[in-house]
Short mmCIF file of C-alpha atoms and ligand atoms in Angstrom, two decimals:
data_model
loop_
_atom_site.label_atom_id
_atom_site.label_comp_id
_atom_site.label_asym_id
_atom_site.label_seq_id
_atom_site.Cartn_x
_atom_site.Cartn_y
_atom_site.Cartn_z
CA UNK A 6 82.67 110.58 97.06
CA UNK A 7 79.61 112.77 96.59
CA UNK A 8 79.90 116.07 98.41
CA UNK A 9 77.27 116.58 101.11
CA UNK A 10 75.68 119.65 102.65
CA UNK A 11 74.27 119.72 106.16
CA UNK A 12 70.90 121.45 106.48
CA UNK A 13 71.16 124.33 108.99
CA UNK A 14 67.58 123.71 110.13
CA UNK A 15 67.02 119.94 110.37
CA UNK A 16 70.68 118.90 110.41
CA UNK A 17 70.26 116.16 107.80
CA UNK A 18 72.84 115.63 105.11
CA UNK A 19 71.87 116.34 101.51
CA UNK A 20 73.85 115.45 98.42
CA UNK A 21 75.13 118.67 96.89
CA UNK A 22 73.75 117.97 93.44
CA UNK A 23 70.29 117.09 94.77
CA UNK A 24 70.35 120.27 96.88
CA UNK A 25 71.20 122.43 93.86
CA UNK A 26 68.61 120.70 91.66
CA UNK A 27 66.06 121.39 94.39
CA UNK A 28 66.84 125.16 94.05
CA UNK A 29 68.78 125.21 97.35
CA UNK A 30 65.73 124.04 99.30
CA UNK A 31 66.17 121.22 101.85
CA UNK A 32 64.19 118.19 100.53
CA UNK A 33 63.55 116.99 104.11
CA UNK A 34 62.36 120.10 105.97
CA UNK A 35 61.66 122.57 103.10
CA UNK A 36 64.21 125.10 104.44
CA UNK A 37 64.62 127.80 101.80
CA UNK A 38 68.28 128.83 101.97
CA UNK A 39 69.93 131.94 100.51
CA UNK A 40 69.83 132.09 96.72
CA UNK A 41 71.93 134.46 94.55
CA UNK A 42 70.27 137.11 92.37
CA UNK A 43 71.14 135.52 89.05
CA UNK A 44 69.85 132.06 90.07
CA UNK A 45 66.66 133.62 91.33
CA UNK A 46 66.12 135.52 88.09
CA UNK A 47 66.72 132.28 86.19
CA UNK A 48 63.93 130.45 88.06
CA UNK A 49 61.50 133.41 88.17
CA UNK A 50 61.69 135.22 84.83
CA UNK A 51 60.63 133.63 81.53
CA UNK A 52 63.60 132.12 79.75
CA UNK A 53 65.78 134.69 77.99
CA UNK A 54 63.46 137.60 78.90
CA UNK A 55 65.67 139.38 81.46
CA UNK A 56 67.56 142.51 80.43
CA UNK A 57 69.63 144.14 83.13
CA UNK A 58 69.68 147.87 83.94
CA UNK A 59 72.57 149.95 85.37
CA UNK A 60 74.89 146.95 85.65
CA UNK A 61 78.00 149.12 85.84
CA UNK A 62 76.80 151.39 88.62
CA UNK A 63 79.25 151.02 91.52
CA UNK A 64 79.45 152.27 95.10
CA UNK A 65 81.97 154.94 96.06
CA UNK A 66 83.84 155.00 99.37
CA UNK A 67 83.14 158.70 100.00
CA UNK A 68 83.68 158.44 103.79
CA UNK A 69 86.97 156.49 103.46
CA UNK A 70 85.26 154.14 105.89
CA UNK A 71 87.34 151.60 107.80
CA UNK A 72 86.16 149.04 110.36
CA UNK A 73 88.17 145.82 110.38
CA UNK A 74 88.76 146.36 106.68
CA UNK A 75 88.29 149.30 104.37
CA UNK A 76 84.96 149.69 102.57
CA UNK A 77 86.86 149.54 99.29
CA UNK A 78 88.28 146.15 100.22
CA UNK A 79 84.86 144.85 101.29
CA UNK A 80 83.35 145.98 97.98
CA UNK A 81 86.11 144.21 96.07
CA UNK A 82 85.63 140.98 98.06
CA UNK A 83 81.87 141.06 97.54
CA UNK A 84 82.35 141.58 93.84
CA UNK A 85 84.71 138.61 93.55
CA UNK A 86 82.41 136.41 95.63
CA UNK A 87 79.17 137.16 93.76
CA UNK A 88 80.27 138.37 90.34
CA UNK A 89 77.99 141.37 90.89
CA UNK A 90 78.74 145.09 91.20
CA UNK A 91 76.12 145.70 93.88
CA UNK A 92 73.65 144.08 96.28
CA UNK A 93 70.71 144.34 93.89
CA UNK A 94 70.24 143.33 90.27
CA UNK A 95 67.48 145.23 88.43
CA UNK A 96 66.03 145.01 84.98
CA UNK A 97 63.06 144.26 82.78
CA UNK A 98 61.73 140.76 82.37
CA UNK A 99 58.65 138.72 81.60
CA UNK A 100 56.88 136.49 84.09
CA UNK A 101 54.30 134.11 82.63
CA UNK A 102 54.35 136.30 79.51
CA UNK A 103 53.69 139.54 81.44
CA UNK A 104 56.32 142.31 81.23
CA UNK A 105 57.57 143.46 84.64
CA UNK A 106 60.16 145.67 86.35
CA UNK A 107 62.21 143.23 88.41
CA UNK A 108 64.66 143.85 91.26
CA UNK A 109 66.44 141.03 93.08
CA UNK A 110 68.64 141.62 96.13
CA UNK A 111 71.66 139.43 96.80
CA UNK A 112 72.53 138.63 100.42
CA UNK A 113 75.95 137.41 99.32
CA UNK A 114 76.95 140.99 98.47
CA UNK A 115 77.78 142.59 101.84
CA UNK A 116 74.72 141.02 103.48
CA UNK A 117 72.40 142.57 100.91
CA UNK A 118 73.00 145.90 102.60
CA UNK A 119 71.33 149.00 101.15
CA UNK A 120 73.70 151.82 100.20
CA UNK A 121 73.39 154.67 97.68
CA UNK A 122 73.62 152.42 94.63
CA UNK A 123 70.92 150.01 95.81
CA UNK A 124 68.66 153.01 96.49
CA UNK A 125 69.36 154.58 93.11
CA UNK A 126 68.84 151.31 91.23
CA UNK A 127 65.47 150.86 92.95
CA UNK A 128 64.51 154.44 92.07
CA UNK A 129 65.36 153.88 88.40
CA UNK A 130 63.45 150.59 88.43
CA UNK A 131 60.40 152.45 89.78
CA UNK A 132 60.78 155.06 87.01
CA UNK A 133 60.80 152.23 84.45
CA UNK A 134 57.71 150.65 86.01
CA UNK A 135 55.85 153.98 85.72
CA UNK A 136 57.08 154.76 82.21
CA UNK A 137 56.12 151.36 80.80
CA UNK A 138 53.14 150.82 83.15
CA UNK A 139 54.39 147.39 84.22
CA UNK A 140 54.18 145.80 87.69
CA UNK A 141 57.05 146.36 90.09
CA UNK A 142 58.44 143.19 91.63
CA UNK A 143 61.25 143.19 94.20
CA UNK A 144 62.82 140.22 95.98
CA UNK A 145 64.13 141.44 99.34
CA UNK A 146 67.11 139.91 101.13
CA UNK A 147 69.04 142.22 103.38
CA UNK A 148 70.62 142.83 106.75
CA UNK A 149 69.63 146.50 106.49
CA UNK A 150 71.33 149.79 105.73
CA UNK A 151 75.02 149.80 104.77
CA UNK A 152 76.88 151.31 107.72
CA UNK A 153 79.95 152.01 105.57
CA UNK A 154 77.97 154.80 103.90
CA UNK A 155 76.82 156.39 107.16
CA UNK A 156 73.77 158.61 106.95
CA UNK A 157 73.67 158.29 103.16
CA UNK A 158 72.56 154.67 103.57
CA UNK A 159 69.76 155.69 105.95
CA UNK A 160 68.56 158.25 103.42
CA UNK A 161 67.91 155.39 100.99
CA UNK A 162 64.97 154.36 103.16
CA UNK A 163 63.15 157.64 102.42
CA UNK A 164 64.31 157.60 98.81
CA UNK A 165 63.07 154.07 98.03
CA UNK A 166 59.76 154.63 99.84
CA UNK A 167 59.03 157.81 97.86
CA UNK A 168 60.02 156.08 94.60
CA UNK A 169 57.72 153.12 95.32
CA UNK A 170 54.91 155.45 96.40
CA UNK A 171 55.02 157.13 92.99
CA UNK A 172 54.41 153.67 91.43
CA UNK A 173 51.50 153.06 93.80
CA UNK A 174 49.99 156.50 93.08
CA UNK A 175 49.77 155.44 89.43
CA UNK A 176 47.83 152.34 90.56
CA UNK A 177 50.57 150.09 89.23
CA UNK A 178 50.84 146.91 91.33
CA UNK A 179 53.91 146.36 93.48
CA UNK A 180 54.72 142.91 94.85
CA UNK A 181 57.54 142.26 97.29
CA UNK A 182 58.88 138.79 98.00
CA UNK A 183 60.53 138.34 101.38
CA UNK A 184 63.39 135.87 101.42
CA UNK A 185 65.64 134.72 104.25
CA UNK A 186 66.76 137.00 105.82
CA UNK A 187 65.13 140.44 105.45
CA UNK A 188 65.66 142.93 108.25
CA UNK A 189 66.75 146.44 109.26
CA UNK A 190 66.37 149.38 106.89
CA UNK A 191 64.94 147.27 104.06
CA UNK A 192 62.19 145.88 106.32
CA UNK A 193 61.56 149.41 107.55
CA UNK A 194 61.20 150.88 104.06
CA UNK A 195 60.22 149.58 100.62
CA UNK A 196 59.75 145.90 101.59
CA UNK A 197 56.82 146.62 103.89
CA UNK A 198 54.72 148.87 101.64
CA UNK A 199 53.98 146.47 98.77
CA UNK A 200 50.40 145.83 97.64
CA UNK A 201 51.04 142.13 98.25
CA UNK A 202 53.86 140.87 100.47
CA UNK A 203 54.76 137.28 99.68
CA UNK A 204 57.17 135.36 101.90
CA UNK A 205 59.22 132.29 101.22
CA UNK A 206 58.46 129.53 103.78
CA UNK A 207 60.37 129.99 107.03
CA UNK A 208 61.92 133.31 105.94
CA UNK A 209 62.98 135.64 108.75
CA UNK A 210 61.42 139.09 108.28
CA UNK A 211 61.86 141.59 111.09
CA UNK A 212 63.49 144.92 111.95
CA UNK A 213 65.92 143.75 114.64
CA UNK A 214 66.86 140.08 114.80
CA UNK A 215 65.57 137.73 117.54
CA UNK A 216 68.85 137.79 119.53
CA UNK A 217 69.00 141.60 119.63
CA UNK A 218 65.33 141.86 120.67
CA UNK A 219 65.76 139.24 123.38
CA UNK A 220 68.86 141.01 124.77
CA UNK A 221 67.15 144.41 124.67
CA UNK A 222 63.92 143.47 126.44
CA UNK A 223 65.72 140.90 128.64
CA UNK A 224 63.01 138.31 127.98
CA UNK A 225 62.68 135.06 126.13
CA UNK A 226 60.99 135.54 122.78
CA UNK A 227 58.88 132.96 120.90
CA UNK A 228 60.96 130.51 118.82
CA UNK A 229 59.04 131.49 115.67
CA UNK A 230 59.68 135.24 116.16
CA UNK A 231 59.82 137.02 112.77
CA UNK A 232 59.30 133.83 110.77
CA UNK A 233 57.01 133.63 107.74
CA UNK A 234 54.28 131.48 109.30
CA UNK A 235 53.96 133.72 112.38
CA UNK A 236 54.11 136.84 110.17
CA UNK A 237 51.26 135.44 108.07
CA UNK A 238 49.17 134.75 111.17
CA UNK A 239 49.79 138.29 112.43
CA UNK A 240 49.11 139.95 109.08
CA UNK A 241 52.67 141.11 108.47
CA UNK A 242 52.77 139.15 105.20
CA UNK A 243 49.88 138.32 102.86
CA UNK A 244 50.87 134.90 101.61
CA UNK A 245 53.58 132.27 101.63
CA UNK A 246 54.89 130.80 98.40
CA UNK A 247 57.72 128.35 97.88
CA UNK A 248 60.50 128.87 95.40
CA UNK A 249 59.08 126.39 92.91
CA UNK A 250 55.69 128.06 92.75
CA UNK A 251 56.80 131.71 92.79
CA UNK A 252 56.71 132.21 89.02
CA UNK A 253 53.12 130.91 88.76
CA UNK A 254 52.08 132.83 91.88
CA UNK A 255 53.40 136.11 90.48
CA UNK A 256 51.85 135.48 87.06
CA UNK A 257 48.48 134.82 88.73
CA UNK A 258 48.71 137.99 90.83
CA UNK A 259 49.64 140.10 87.80
CA UNK A 260 46.61 138.73 85.93
CA UNK A 261 44.33 139.43 88.90
CA UNK A 262 45.58 142.99 89.32
CA UNK A 263 45.38 143.83 85.64
CA UNK A 264 41.82 142.61 85.14
ZN1 ZN B 2 66.41 120.48 106.35
#
């Protein structure tokens, strides 16, 4: 029997193969679910154009951090689950024939959390963007800073912002694509300072999640709190683009910015 997946938003059942062929988007309600870095690169970059940077850079458990499990164990699990060494994949690619510096976060790797390696990979990506004078494009997907690295993870907010600002000072365009979910330290740093912020439909983009905000202020919050469509209305994002149109959207923006 064909395996089925239940949509978390509309609750309808989707055949697994149809769901995958539809790029993990629900065909009934257009819910854009979490997509891994490599799949996203495959559907965004021109075929065969992606060349990865710093693939072997790995996080170090310098605090010997232990919550329910050790940080070392969590890193190992994340690696086995995703096949990646860290929560962001960076490299050079072409989109619609235009060379770009591309970074894609992966929520499957410890909730896309930003630690020292994510920060350093973004910095190096920015350096590449400046050196080659090519647009900087980052897909965000993150629960925030990586608590297992303590204050070092918080320092990545300042580090990534200053790296991105150097790109912007050179008048090189920077586009950030918000995907479900983007919150915490990533929302509060490099994701929010792009020239154009594009959101996937329905993507949650906030600092603290709706439940935390509701508990803190002890009030009901609107059901569309932090969602793409509300963020667009309030000016928090500039445009909404679905997964199938993202390559063309980015190519169009690059053309517009370079003319
Ligand atoms: Zn659905």
